[in-house]
Amino acid sequence: MFRKSICALTVASFVVSGCAASSDSISAQYVSPVQYQSYNCNQIREEIARVSYRVNELAGVQDSQRTKDSVALGVGLVIFWPALFFMIGKDKAEELGRLKGEYEALEKTAIQKECNISKEIEAAREMEQQRKEENKAAGKTQSAPNE
């Protein structure tokens, strides 16, 4: 009995460690701002817009994968263990961390060059907030009981 419990706990810990992380918990990787030194303010603005769009897009994919992994874990541990194989998925943590680092490097470069990018930063924050609200609404819709 004791060995079965230890075995079950070991398997559960490996499975839980395989779950995708939430997009908010993924840290930015260091990206040197030197690569953007030749950019002018307009190019920096355009690149910030591109990177922030991609960050939000990948964050949505990452959060969706986390939800799928959580569901597969619940089903796998309680009902049907082969469902745990569905947790092997599309974790975008590495790419998301790199893009967050690029965004920070672009911001540093813009500050050094005294570019006014406040509109782009505000737009990026609004996109992120909208994505979070959509995720919350989708989560409530999925968990709402059928009437």
PDB file of N, CA and C in Angstrom, residues 33-127:
ATOM      1  N   PRO A  33      19.579  45.400 -25.960  1.00  0.00           N
ATOM      2  CA  PRO A  33      19.012  46.512 -26.714  1.00  0.00           C
ATOM      3  C   PRO A  33      19.940  47.012 -27.822  1.00  0.00           C
ATOM      4  N   VAL A  34      21.185  46.564 -27.844  1.00  0.00           N
ATOM      5  CA  VAL A  34      22.164  47.009 -28.837  1.00  0.00           C
ATOM      6  C   VAL A  34      21.681  46.699 -30.252  1.00  0.00           C
ATOM      7  N   GLN A  35      20.977  45.591 -30.427  1.00  0.00           N
ATOM      8  CA  GLN A  35      20.524  45.233 -31.772  1.00  0.00           C
ATOM      9  C   GLN A  35      19.532  46.233 -32.355  1.00  0.00           C
ATOM     10  N   TYR A  36      18.951  47.064 -31.506  1.00  0.00           N
ATOM     11  CA  TYR A  36      17.975  48.061 -31.978  1.00  0.00           C
ATOM     12  C   TYR A  36      18.558  49.474 -32.053  1.00  0.00           C
ATOM     13  N   GLN A  37      19.843  49.638 -31.795  1.00  0.00           N
ATOM     14  CA  GLN A  37      20.458  50.966 -31.769  1.00  0.00           C
ATOM     15  C   GLN A  37      20.388  51.680 -33.117  1.00  0.00           C
ATOM     16  N   SER A  38      20.368  50.934 -34.200  1.00  0.00           N
ATOM     17  CA  SER A  38      20.330  51.573 -35.520  1.00  0.00           C
ATOM     18  C   SER A  38      18.908  51.964 -35.936  1.00  0.00           C
ATOM     19  N   TYR A  39      17.917  51.574 -35.148  1.00  0.00           N
ATOM     20  CA  TYR A  39      16.525  51.893 -35.472  1.00  0.00           C
ATOM     21  C   TYR A  39      16.224  53.350 -35.158  1.00  0.00           C
ATOM     22  N   ASN A  40      15.403  53.979 -36.003  1.00  0.00           N
ATOM     23  CA  ASN A  40      14.921  55.313 -35.665  1.00  0.00           C
ATOM     24  C   ASN A  40      13.621  55.152 -34.861  1.00  0.00           C
ATOM     25  N   CYS A  41      13.067  56.242 -34.392  1.00  0.00           N
ATOM     26  CA  CYS A  41      11.878  56.172 -33.522  1.00  0.00           C
ATOM     27  C   CYS A  41      10.678  55.511 -34.215  1.00  0.00           C
ATOM     28  N   ASN A  42      10.484  55.790 -35.490  1.00  0.00           N
ATOM     29  CA  ASN A  42       9.376  55.158 -36.207  1.00  0.00           C
ATOM     30  C   ASN A  42       9.558  53.649 -36.307  1.00  0.00           C
ATOM     31  N   GLN A  43      10.785  53.222 -36.568  1.00  0.00           N
ATOM     32  CA  GLN A  43      11.051  51.790 -36.645  1.00  0.00           C
ATOM     33  C   GLN A  43      10.847  51.122 -35.282  1.00  0.00           C
ATOM     34  N   ILE A  44      11.244  51.805 -34.231  1.00  0.00           N
ATOM     35  CA  ILE A  44      11.051  51.276 -32.877  1.00  0.00           C
ATOM     36  C   ILE A  44       9.558  51.144 -32.588  1.00  0.00           C
ATOM     37  N   ARG A  45       8.773  52.164 -32.945  1.00  0.00           N
ATOM     38  CA  ARG A  45       7.319  52.111 -32.740  1.00  0.00           C
ATOM     39  C   ARG A  45       6.704  50.909 -33.471  1.00  0.00           C
ATOM     40  N   GLU A  46       7.092  50.741 -34.725  1.00  0.00           N
ATOM     41  CA  GLU A  46       6.545  49.632 -35.520  1.00  0.00           C
ATOM     42  C   GLU A  46       6.949  48.283 -34.939  1.00  0.00           C
ATOM     43  N   GLU A  47       8.183  48.180 -34.489  1.00  0.00           N
ATOM     44  CA  GLU A  47       8.660  46.914 -33.927  1.00  0.00           C
ATOM     45  C   GLU A  47       7.982  46.634 -32.584  1.00  0.00           C
ATOM     46  N   ILE A  48       7.768  47.654 -31.785  1.00  0.00           N
ATOM     47  CA  ILE A  48       7.049  47.467 -30.513  1.00  0.00           C
ATOM     48  C   ILE A  48       5.631  46.983 -30.789  1.00  0.00           C
ATOM     49  N   ALA A  49       4.983  47.562 -31.779  1.00  0.00           N
ATOM     50  CA  ALA A  49       3.616  47.136 -32.114  1.00  0.00           C
ATOM     51  C   ALA A  49       3.610  45.676 -32.568  1.00  0.00           C
ATOM     52  N   ARG A  50       4.575  45.302 -33.407  1.00  0.00           N
ATOM     53  CA  ARG A  50       4.650  43.921 -33.905  1.00  0.00           C
ATOM     54  C   ARG A  50       4.917  42.940 -32.766  1.00  0.00           C
ATOM     55  N   VAL A  51       5.889  43.264 -31.925  1.00  0.00           N
ATOM     56  CA  VAL A  51       6.265  42.360 -30.836  1.00  0.00           C
ATOM     57  C   VAL A  51       5.133  42.259 -29.811  1.00  0.00           C
ATOM     58  N   SER A  52       4.496  43.372 -29.476  1.00  0.00           N
ATOM     59  CA  SER A  52       3.421  43.312 -28.479  1.00  0.00           C
ATOM     60  C   SER A  52       2.231  42.519 -29.004  1.00  0.00           C
ATOM     61  N   TYR A  53       1.937  42.635 -30.303  1.00  0.00           N
ATOM     62  CA  TYR A  53       0.863  41.833 -30.894  1.00  0.00           C
ATOM     63  C   TYR A  53       1.196  40.351 -30.778  1.00  0.00           C
ATOM     64  N   ARG A  54       2.438  40.001 -31.108  1.00  0.00           N
ATOM     65  CA  ARG A  54       2.854  38.596 -31.056  1.00  0.00           C
ATOM     66  C   ARG A  54       2.886  38.073 -29.617  1.00  0.00           C
ATOM     67  N   VAL A  55       3.306  38.913 -28.670  1.00  0.00           N
ATOM     68  CA  VAL A  55       3.304  38.519 -27.255  1.00  0.00           C
ATOM     69  C   VAL A  55       1.883  38.184 -26.816  1.00  0.00           C
ATOM     70  N   ASN A  56       0.937  39.047 -27.161  1.00  0.00           N
ATOM     71  CA  ASN A  56      -0.452  38.793 -26.773  1.00  0.00           C
ATOM     72  C   ASN A  56      -1.009  37.551 -27.455  1.00  0.00           C
ATOM     73  N   GLU A  57      -0.656  37.354 -28.699  1.00  0.00           N
ATOM     74  CA  GLU A  57      -1.110  36.173 -29.429  1.00  0.00           C
ATOM     75  C   GLU A  57      -0.568  34.891 -28.766  1.00  0.00           C
ATOM     76  N   LEU A  58       0.726  34.862 -28.484  1.00  0.00           N
ATOM     77  CA  LEU A  58       1.321  33.688 -27.851  1.00  0.00           C
ATOM     78  C   LEU A  58       0.842  33.498 -26.422  1.00  0.00           C
ATOM     79  N   ALA A  59       0.591  34.585 -25.721  1.00  0.00           N
ATOM     80  CA  ALA A  59       0.075  34.481 -24.354  1.00  0.00           C
ATOM     81  C   ALA A  59      -1.290  33.792 -24.365  1.00  0.00           C
ATOM     82  N   GLY A  60      -2.117  34.117 -25.351  1.00  0.00           N
ATOM     83  CA  GLY A  60      -3.408  33.445 -25.478  1.00  0.00           C
ATOM     84  C   GLY A  60      -3.247  31.965 -25.752  1.00  0.00           C
ATOM     85  N   VAL A  61      -2.318  31.607 -26.634  1.00  0.00           N
ATOM     86  CA  VAL A  61      -2.051  30.191 -26.933  1.00  0.00           C
ATOM     87  C   VAL A  61      -1.531  29.484 -25.686  1.00  0.00           C
ATOM     88  N   GLN A  62      -0.620  30.136 -24.973  1.00  0.00           N
ATOM     89  CA  GLN A  62      -0.035  29.547 -23.763  1.00  0.00           C
ATOM     90  C   GLN A  62      -1.112  29.313 -22.702  1.00  0.00           C
ATOM     91  N   ASP A  63      -1.970  30.295 -22.476  1.00  0.00           N
ATOM     92  CA  ASP A  63      -3.018  30.145 -21.465  1.00  0.00           C
ATOM     93  C   ASP A  63      -4.029  29.083 -21.871  1.00  0.00           C
ATOM     94  N   SER A  64      -4.318  28.995 -23.157  1.00  0.00           N
ATOM     95  CA  SER A  64      -5.215  27.959 -23.657  1.00  0.00           C
ATOM     96  C   SER A  64      -4.610  26.573 -23.436  1.00  0.00           C
ATOM     97  N   GLN A  65      -3.312  26.452 -23.685  1.00  0.00           N
ATOM     98  CA  GLN A  65      -2.634  25.162 -23.470  1.00  0.00           C
ATOM     99  C   GLN A  65      -2.630  24.807 -21.991  1.00  0.00           C
ATOM    100  N   ARG A  66      -2.454  25.806 -21.134  1.00  0.00           N
ATOM    101  CA  ARG A  66      -2.476  25.552 -19.687  1.00  0.00           C
ATOM    102  C   ARG A  66      -3.834  25.016 -19.274  1.00  0.00           C
ATOM    103  N   THR A  67      -4.904  25.600 -19.816  1.00  0.00           N
ATOM    104  CA  THR A  67      -6.252  25.134 -19.499  1.00  0.00           C
ATOM    105  C   THR A  67      -6.444  23.699 -19.971  1.00  0.00           C
ATOM    106  N   LYS A  68      -6.016  23.409 -21.187  1.00  0.00           N
ATOM    107  CA  LYS A  68      -6.137  22.050 -21.719  1.00  0.00           C
ATOM    108  C   LYS A  68      -5.347  21.061 -20.871  1.00  0.00           C
ATOM    109  N   ASP A  69      -4.148  21.455 -20.455  1.00  0.00           N
ATOM    110  CA  ASP A  69      -3.334  20.579 -19.617  1.00  0.00           C
ATOM    111  C   ASP A  69      -4.009  20.314 -18.278  1.00  0.00           C
ATOM    112  N   SER A  70      -4.619  21.349 -17.703  1.00  0.00           N
ATOM    113  CA  SER A  70      -5.306  21.188 -16.426  1.00  0.00           C
ATOM    114  C   SER A  70      -6.476  20.224 -16.548  1.00  0.00           C
ATOM    115  N   VAL A  71      -7.238  20.355 -17.635  1.00  0.00           N
ATOM    116  CA  VAL A  71      -8.368  19.454 -17.864  1.00  0.00           C
ATOM    117  C   VAL A  71      -7.864  18.029 -18.060  1.00  0.00           C
ATOM    118  N   ALA A  72      -6.827  17.857 -18.875  1.00  0.00           N
ATOM    119  CA  ALA A  72      -6.274  16.521 -19.113  1.00  0.00           C
ATOM    120  C   ALA A  72      -5.739  15.915 -17.824  1.00  0.00           C
ATOM    121  N   LEU A  73      -5.123  16.727 -16.974  1.00  0.00           N
ATOM    122  CA  LEU A  73      -4.615  16.242 -15.704  1.00  0.00           C
ATOM    123  C   LEU A  73      -5.756  15.763 -14.818  1.00  0.00           C
ATOM    124  N   GLY A  74      -6.809  16.571 -14.732  1.00  0.00           N
ATOM    125  CA  GLY A  74      -7.958  16.184 -13.916  1.00  0.00           C
ATOM    126  C   GLY A  74      -8.601  14.903 -14.404  1.00  0.00           C
ATOM    127  N   VAL A  75      -8.825  14.818 -15.691  1.00  0.00           N
ATOM    128  CA  VAL A  75      -9.437  13.615 -16.265  1.00  0.00           C
ATOM    129  C   VAL A  75      -8.496  12.432 -16.114  1.00  0.00           C
ATOM    130  N   GLY A  76      -7.218  12.656 -16.356  1.00  0.00           N
ATOM    131  CA  GLY A  76      -6.238  11.572 -16.299  1.00  0.00           C
ATOM    132  C   GLY A  76      -6.063  10.996 -14.911  1.00  0.00           C
ATOM    133  N   LEU A  77      -6.004  11.847 -13.922  1.00  0.00           N
ATOM    134  CA  LEU A  77      -5.797  11.366 -12.560  1.00  0.00           C
ATOM    135  C   LEU A  77      -7.052  10.737 -11.976  1.00  0.00           C
ATOM    136  N   VAL A  78      -8.202  11.207 -12.366  1.00  0.00           N
ATOM    137  CA  VAL A  78      -9.442  10.734 -11.757  1.00  0.00           C
ATOM    138  C   VAL A  78     -10.090   9.610 -12.558  1.00  0.00           C
ATOM    139  N   ILE A  79     -10.136   9.758 -13.878  1.00  0.00           N
ATOM    140  CA  ILE A  79     -10.948   8.839 -14.663  1.00  0.00           C
ATOM    141  C   ILE A  79     -10.133   7.947 -15.594  1.00  0.00           C
ATOM    142  N   PHE A  80      -9.317   8.566 -16.435  1.00  0.00           N
ATOM    143  CA  PHE A  80      -8.744   7.828 -17.560  1.00  0.00           C
ATOM    144  C   PHE A  80      -7.291   8.242 -17.743  1.00  0.00           C
ATOM    145  N   TRP A  81      -6.340   7.444 -17.223  1.00  0.00           N
ATOM    146  CA  TRP A  81      -4.942   7.843 -17.230  1.00  0.00           C
ATOM    147  C   TRP A  81      -4.366   8.104 -18.622  1.00  0.00           C
ATOM    148  N   PRO A  82      -4.814   7.457 -19.721  1.00  0.00           N
ATOM    149  CA  PRO A  82      -4.230   7.799 -21.030  1.00  0.00           C
ATOM    150  C   PRO A  82      -4.468   9.254 -21.440  1.00  0.00           C
ATOM    151  N   ALA A  83      -5.412   9.932 -20.785  1.00  0.00           N
ATOM    152  CA  ALA A  83      -5.645  11.352 -21.087  1.00  0.00           C
ATOM    153  C   ALA A  83      -4.422  12.198 -20.743  1.00  0.00           C
ATOM    154  N   LEU A  84      -3.541  11.673 -19.898  1.00  0.00           N
ATOM    155  CA  LEU A  84      -2.334  12.413 -19.526  1.00  0.00           C
ATOM    156  C   LEU A  84      -1.411  12.626 -20.724  1.00  0.00           C
ATOM    157  N   PHE A  85      -1.505  11.762 -21.734  1.00  0.00           N
ATOM    158  CA  PHE A  85      -0.666  11.937 -22.925  1.00  0.00           C
ATOM    159  C   PHE A  85      -1.063  13.178 -23.726  1.00  0.00           C
ATOM    160  N   PHE A  86      -2.291  13.688 -23.519  1.00  0.00           N
ATOM    161  CA  PHE A  86      -2.722  14.894 -24.221  1.00  0.00           C
ATOM    162  C   PHE A  86      -2.060  16.148 -23.660  1.00  0.00           C
ATOM    163  N   MET A  87      -1.365  15.982 -22.542  1.00  0.00           N
ATOM    164  CA  MET A  87      -0.682  17.130 -21.953  1.00  0.00           C
ATOM    165  C   MET A  87       0.592  17.471 -22.706  1.00  0.00           C
ATOM    166  N   ILE A  88       1.056  16.586 -23.537  1.00  0.00           N
ATOM    167  CA  ILE A  88       2.239  16.871 -24.342  1.00  0.00           C
ATOM    168  C   ILE A  88       1.778  17.781 -25.465  1.00  0.00           C
ATOM    169  N   GLY A  89       1.995  19.071 -25.290  1.00  0.00           N
ATOM    170  CA  GLY A  89       1.373  19.988 -26.228  1.00  0.00           C
ATOM    171  C   GLY A  89       2.270  21.098 -26.694  1.00  0.00           C
ATOM    172  N   LYS A  90       1.643  22.199 -26.952  1.00  0.00           N
ATOM    173  CA  LYS A  90       2.273  23.334 -27.616  1.00  0.00           C
ATOM    174  C   LYS A  90       2.658  24.405 -26.610  1.00  0.00           C
ATOM    175  N   ASP A  91       3.585  24.078 -25.738  1.00  0.00           N
ATOM    176  CA  ASP A  91       4.048  25.036 -24.753  1.00  0.00           C
ATOM    177  C   ASP A  91       4.888  26.096 -25.467  1.00  0.00           C
ATOM    178  N   LYS A  92       4.510  27.339 -25.330  1.00  0.00           N
ATOM    179  CA  LYS A  92       5.181  28.450 -26.015  1.00  0.00           C
ATOM    180  C   LYS A  92       6.012  29.294 -25.053  1.00  0.00           C
ATOM    181  N   ALA A  93       6.367  28.724 -23.911  1.00  0.00           N
ATOM    182  CA  ALA A  93       7.055  29.487 -22.873  1.00  0.00           C
ATOM    183  C   ALA A  93       8.373  30.086 -23.354  1.00  0.00           C
ATOM    184  N   GLU A  94       9.165  29.312 -24.077  1.00  0.00           N
ATOM    185  CA  GLU A  94      10.470  29.811 -24.509  1.00  0.00           C
ATOM    186  C   GLU A  94      10.331  30.986 -25.475  1.00  0.00           C
ATOM    187  N   GLU A  95       9.461  30.837 -26.477  1.00  0.00           N
ATOM    188  CA  GLU A  95       9.271  31.914 -27.449  1.00  0.00           C
ATOM    189  C   GLU A  95       8.641  33.135 -26.786  1.00  0.00           C
ATOM    190  N   LEU A  96       7.707  32.899 -25.881  1.00  0.00           N
ATOM    191  CA  LEU A  96       7.051  34.011 -25.188  1.00  0.00           C
ATOM    192  C   LEU A  96       8.057  34.771 -24.322  1.00  0.00           C
ATOM    193  N   GLY A  97       8.926  34.062 -23.633  1.00  0.00           N
ATOM    194  CA  GLY A  97       9.959  34.706 -22.824  1.00  0.00           C
ATOM    195  C   GLY A  97      10.908  35.537 -23.665  1.00  0.00           C
ATOM    196  N   ARG A  98      11.280  35.005 -24.837  1.00  0.00           N
ATOM    197  CA  ARG A  98      12.169  35.743 -25.746  1.00  0.00           C
ATOM    198  C   ARG A  98      11.496  37.023 -26.239  1.00  0.00           C
ATOM    199  N   LEU A  99      10.221  36.913 -26.626  1.00  0.00           N
ATOM    200  CA  LEU A  99       9.505  38.093 -27.125  1.00  0.00           C
ATOM    201  C   LEU A  99       9.307  39.141 -26.037  1.00  0.00           C
ATOM    202  N   LYS A 100       9.050  38.704 -24.818  1.00  0.00           N
ATOM    203  CA  LYS A 100       8.952  39.662 -23.711  1.00  0.00           C
ATOM    204  C   LYS A 100      10.280  40.384 -23.524  1.00  0.00           C
ATOM    205  N   GLY A 101      11.386  39.658 -23.699  1.00  0.00           N
ATOM    206  CA  GLY A 101      12.713  40.271 -23.620  1.00  0.00           C
ATOM    207  C   GLY A 101      12.948  41.271 -24.737  1.00  0.00           C
ATOM    208  N   GLU A 102      12.493  40.937 -25.947  1.00  0.00           N
ATOM    209  CA  GLU A 102      12.618  41.876 -27.075  1.00  0.00           C
ATOM    210  C   GLU A 102      11.836  43.150 -26.787  1.00  0.00           C
ATOM    211  N   TYR A 103      10.652  42.995 -26.234  1.00  0.00           N
ATOM    212  CA  TYR A 103       9.820  44.162 -25.919  1.00  0.00           C
ATOM    213  C   TYR A 103      10.551  45.074 -24.930  1.00  0.00           C
ATOM    214  N   GLU A 104      11.132  44.473 -23.882  1.00  0.00           N
ATOM    215  CA  GLU A 104      11.871  45.270 -22.901  1.00  0.00           C
ATOM    216  C   GLU A 104      13.078  45.966 -23.535  1.00  0.00           C
ATOM    217  N   ALA A 105      13.783  45.258 -24.419  1.00  0.00           N
ATOM    218  CA  ALA A 105      14.937  45.855 -25.095  1.00  0.00           C
ATOM    219  C   ALA A 105      14.502  47.028 -25.972  1.00  0.00           C
ATOM    220  N   LEU A 106      13.375  46.875 -26.644  1.00  0.00           N
ATOM    221  CA  LEU A 106      12.847  47.970 -27.472  1.00  0.00           C
ATOM    222  C   LEU A 106      12.472  49.175 -26.612  1.00  0.00           C
ATOM    223  N   GLU A 107      11.864  48.920 -25.467  1.00  0.00           N
ATOM    224  CA  GLU A 107      11.518  50.024 -24.563  1.00  0.00           C
ATOM    225  C   GLU A 107      12.776  50.760 -24.097  1.00  0.00           C
ATOM    226  N   LYS A 108      13.818  49.997 -23.725  1.00  0.00           N
ATOM    227  CA  LYS A 108      15.074  50.614 -23.281  1.00  0.00           C
ATOM    228  C   LYS A 108      15.678  51.474 -24.389  1.00  0.00           C
ATOM    229  N   THR A 109      15.662  50.951 -25.603  1.00  0.00           N
ATOM    230  CA  THR A 109      16.211  51.697 -26.736  1.00  0.00           C
ATOM    231  C   THR A 109      15.416  52.973 -26.976  1.00  0.00           C
ATOM    232  N   ALA A 110      14.096  52.869 -26.890  1.00  0.00           N
ATOM    233  CA  ALA A 110      13.242  54.045 -27.093  1.00  0.00           C
ATOM    234  C   ALA A 110      13.517  55.106 -26.036  1.00  0.00           C
ATOM    235  N   ILE A 111      13.739  54.676 -24.810  1.00  0.00           N
ATOM    236  CA  ILE A 111      14.049  55.625 -23.729  1.00  0.00           C
ATOM    237  C   ILE A 111      15.386  56.297 -23.995  1.00  0.00           C
ATOM    238  N   GLN A 112      16.384  55.507 -24.388  1.00  0.00           N
ATOM    239  CA  GLN A 112      17.706  56.067 -24.664  1.00  0.00           C
ATOM    240  C   GLN A 112      17.667  57.076 -25.806  1.00  0.00           C
ATOM    241  N   LYS A 113      16.837  56.810 -26.810  1.00  0.00           N
ATOM    242  CA  LYS A 113      16.748  57.690 -27.980  1.00  0.00           C
ATOM    243  C   LYS A 113      15.712  58.796 -27.793  1.00  0.00           C
ATOM    244  N   GLU A 114      15.080  58.802 -26.622  1.00  0.00           N
ATOM    245  CA  GLU A 114      14.063  59.790 -26.277  1.00  0.00           C
ATOM    246  C   GLU A 114      12.901  59.788 -27.265  1.00  0.00           C
ATOM    247  N   CYS A 115      12.488  58.583 -27.664  1.00  0.00           N
ATOM    248  CA  CYS A 115      11.312  58.427 -28.534  1.00  0.00           C
ATOM    249  C   CYS A 115      10.058  58.452 -27.661  1.00  0.00           C
ATOM    250  N   ASN A 116       9.048  59.104 -28.140  1.00  0.00           N
ATOM    251  CA  ASN A 116       7.776  59.124 -27.413  1.00  0.00           C
ATOM    252  C   ASN A 116       6.953  57.918 -27.883  1.00  0.00           C
ATOM    253  N   ILE A 117       6.965  56.860 -27.085  1.00  0.00           N
ATOM    254  CA  ILE A 117       6.247  55.636 -27.450  1.00  0.00           C
ATOM    255  C   ILE A 117       5.113  55.329 -26.473  1.00  0.00           C
ATOM    256  N   SER A 118       4.681  56.333 -25.731  1.00  0.00           N
ATOM    257  CA  SER A 118       3.660  56.101 -24.720  1.00  0.00           C
ATOM    258  C   SER A 118       2.363  55.546 -25.316  1.00  0.00           C
ATOM    259  N   LYS A 119       2.002  55.978 -26.535  1.00  0.00           N
ATOM    260  CA  LYS A 119       0.792  55.462 -27.175  1.00  0.00           C
ATOM    261  C   LYS A 119       0.918  53.972 -27.468  1.00  0.00           C
ATOM    262  N   GLU A 120       2.083  53.558 -27.938  1.00  0.00           N
ATOM    263  CA  GLU A 120       2.300  52.151 -28.266  1.00  0.00           C
ATOM    264  C   GLU A 120       2.280  51.286 -27.008  1.00  0.00           C
ATOM    265  N   ILE A 121       2.881  51.801 -25.936  1.00  0.00           N
ATOM    266  CA  ILE A 121       2.894  51.061 -24.673  1.00  0.00           C
ATOM    267  C   ILE A 121       1.475  50.938 -24.131  1.00  0.00           C
ATOM    268  N   GLU A 122       0.723  52.020 -24.185  1.00  0.00           N
ATOM    269  CA  GLU A 122      -0.668  51.988 -23.713  1.00  0.00           C
ATOM    270  C   GLU A 122      -1.505  51.019 -24.548  1.00  0.00           C
ATOM    271  N   ALA A 123      -1.310  51.018 -25.856  1.00  0.00           N
ATOM    272  CA  ALA A 123      -2.047  50.096 -26.731  1.00  0.00           C
ATOM    273  C   ALA A 123      -1.697  48.651 -26.399  1.00  0.00           C
ATOM    274  N   ALA A 124      -0.435  48.383 -26.118  1.00  0.00           N
ATOM    275  CA  ALA A 124      -0.015  47.026 -25.760  1.00  0.00           C
ATOM    276  C   ALA A 124      -0.658  46.597 -24.445  1.00  0.00           C
ATOM    277  N   ARG A 125      -0.714  47.495 -23.479  1.00  0.00           N
ATOM    278  CA  ARG A 125      -1.341  47.171 -22.186  1.00  0.00           C
ATOM    279  C   ARG A 125      -2.843  46.934 -22.347  1.00  0.00           C
ATOM    280  N   GLU A 126      -3.479  47.717 -23.202  1.00  0.00           N
ATOM    281  CA  GLU A 126      -4.909  47.527 -23.453  1.00  0.00           C
ATOM    282  C   GLU A 126      -5.182  46.182 -24.127  1.00  0.00           C
ATOM    283  N   MET A 127      -4.318  45.795 -25.088  1.00  0.00           N
ATOM    284  CA  MET A 127      -4.471  44.490 -25.738  1.00  0.00           C
ATOM    285  C   MET A 127      -4.331  43.358 -24.727  1.00  0.00           C
TER     286      MET A 127
END
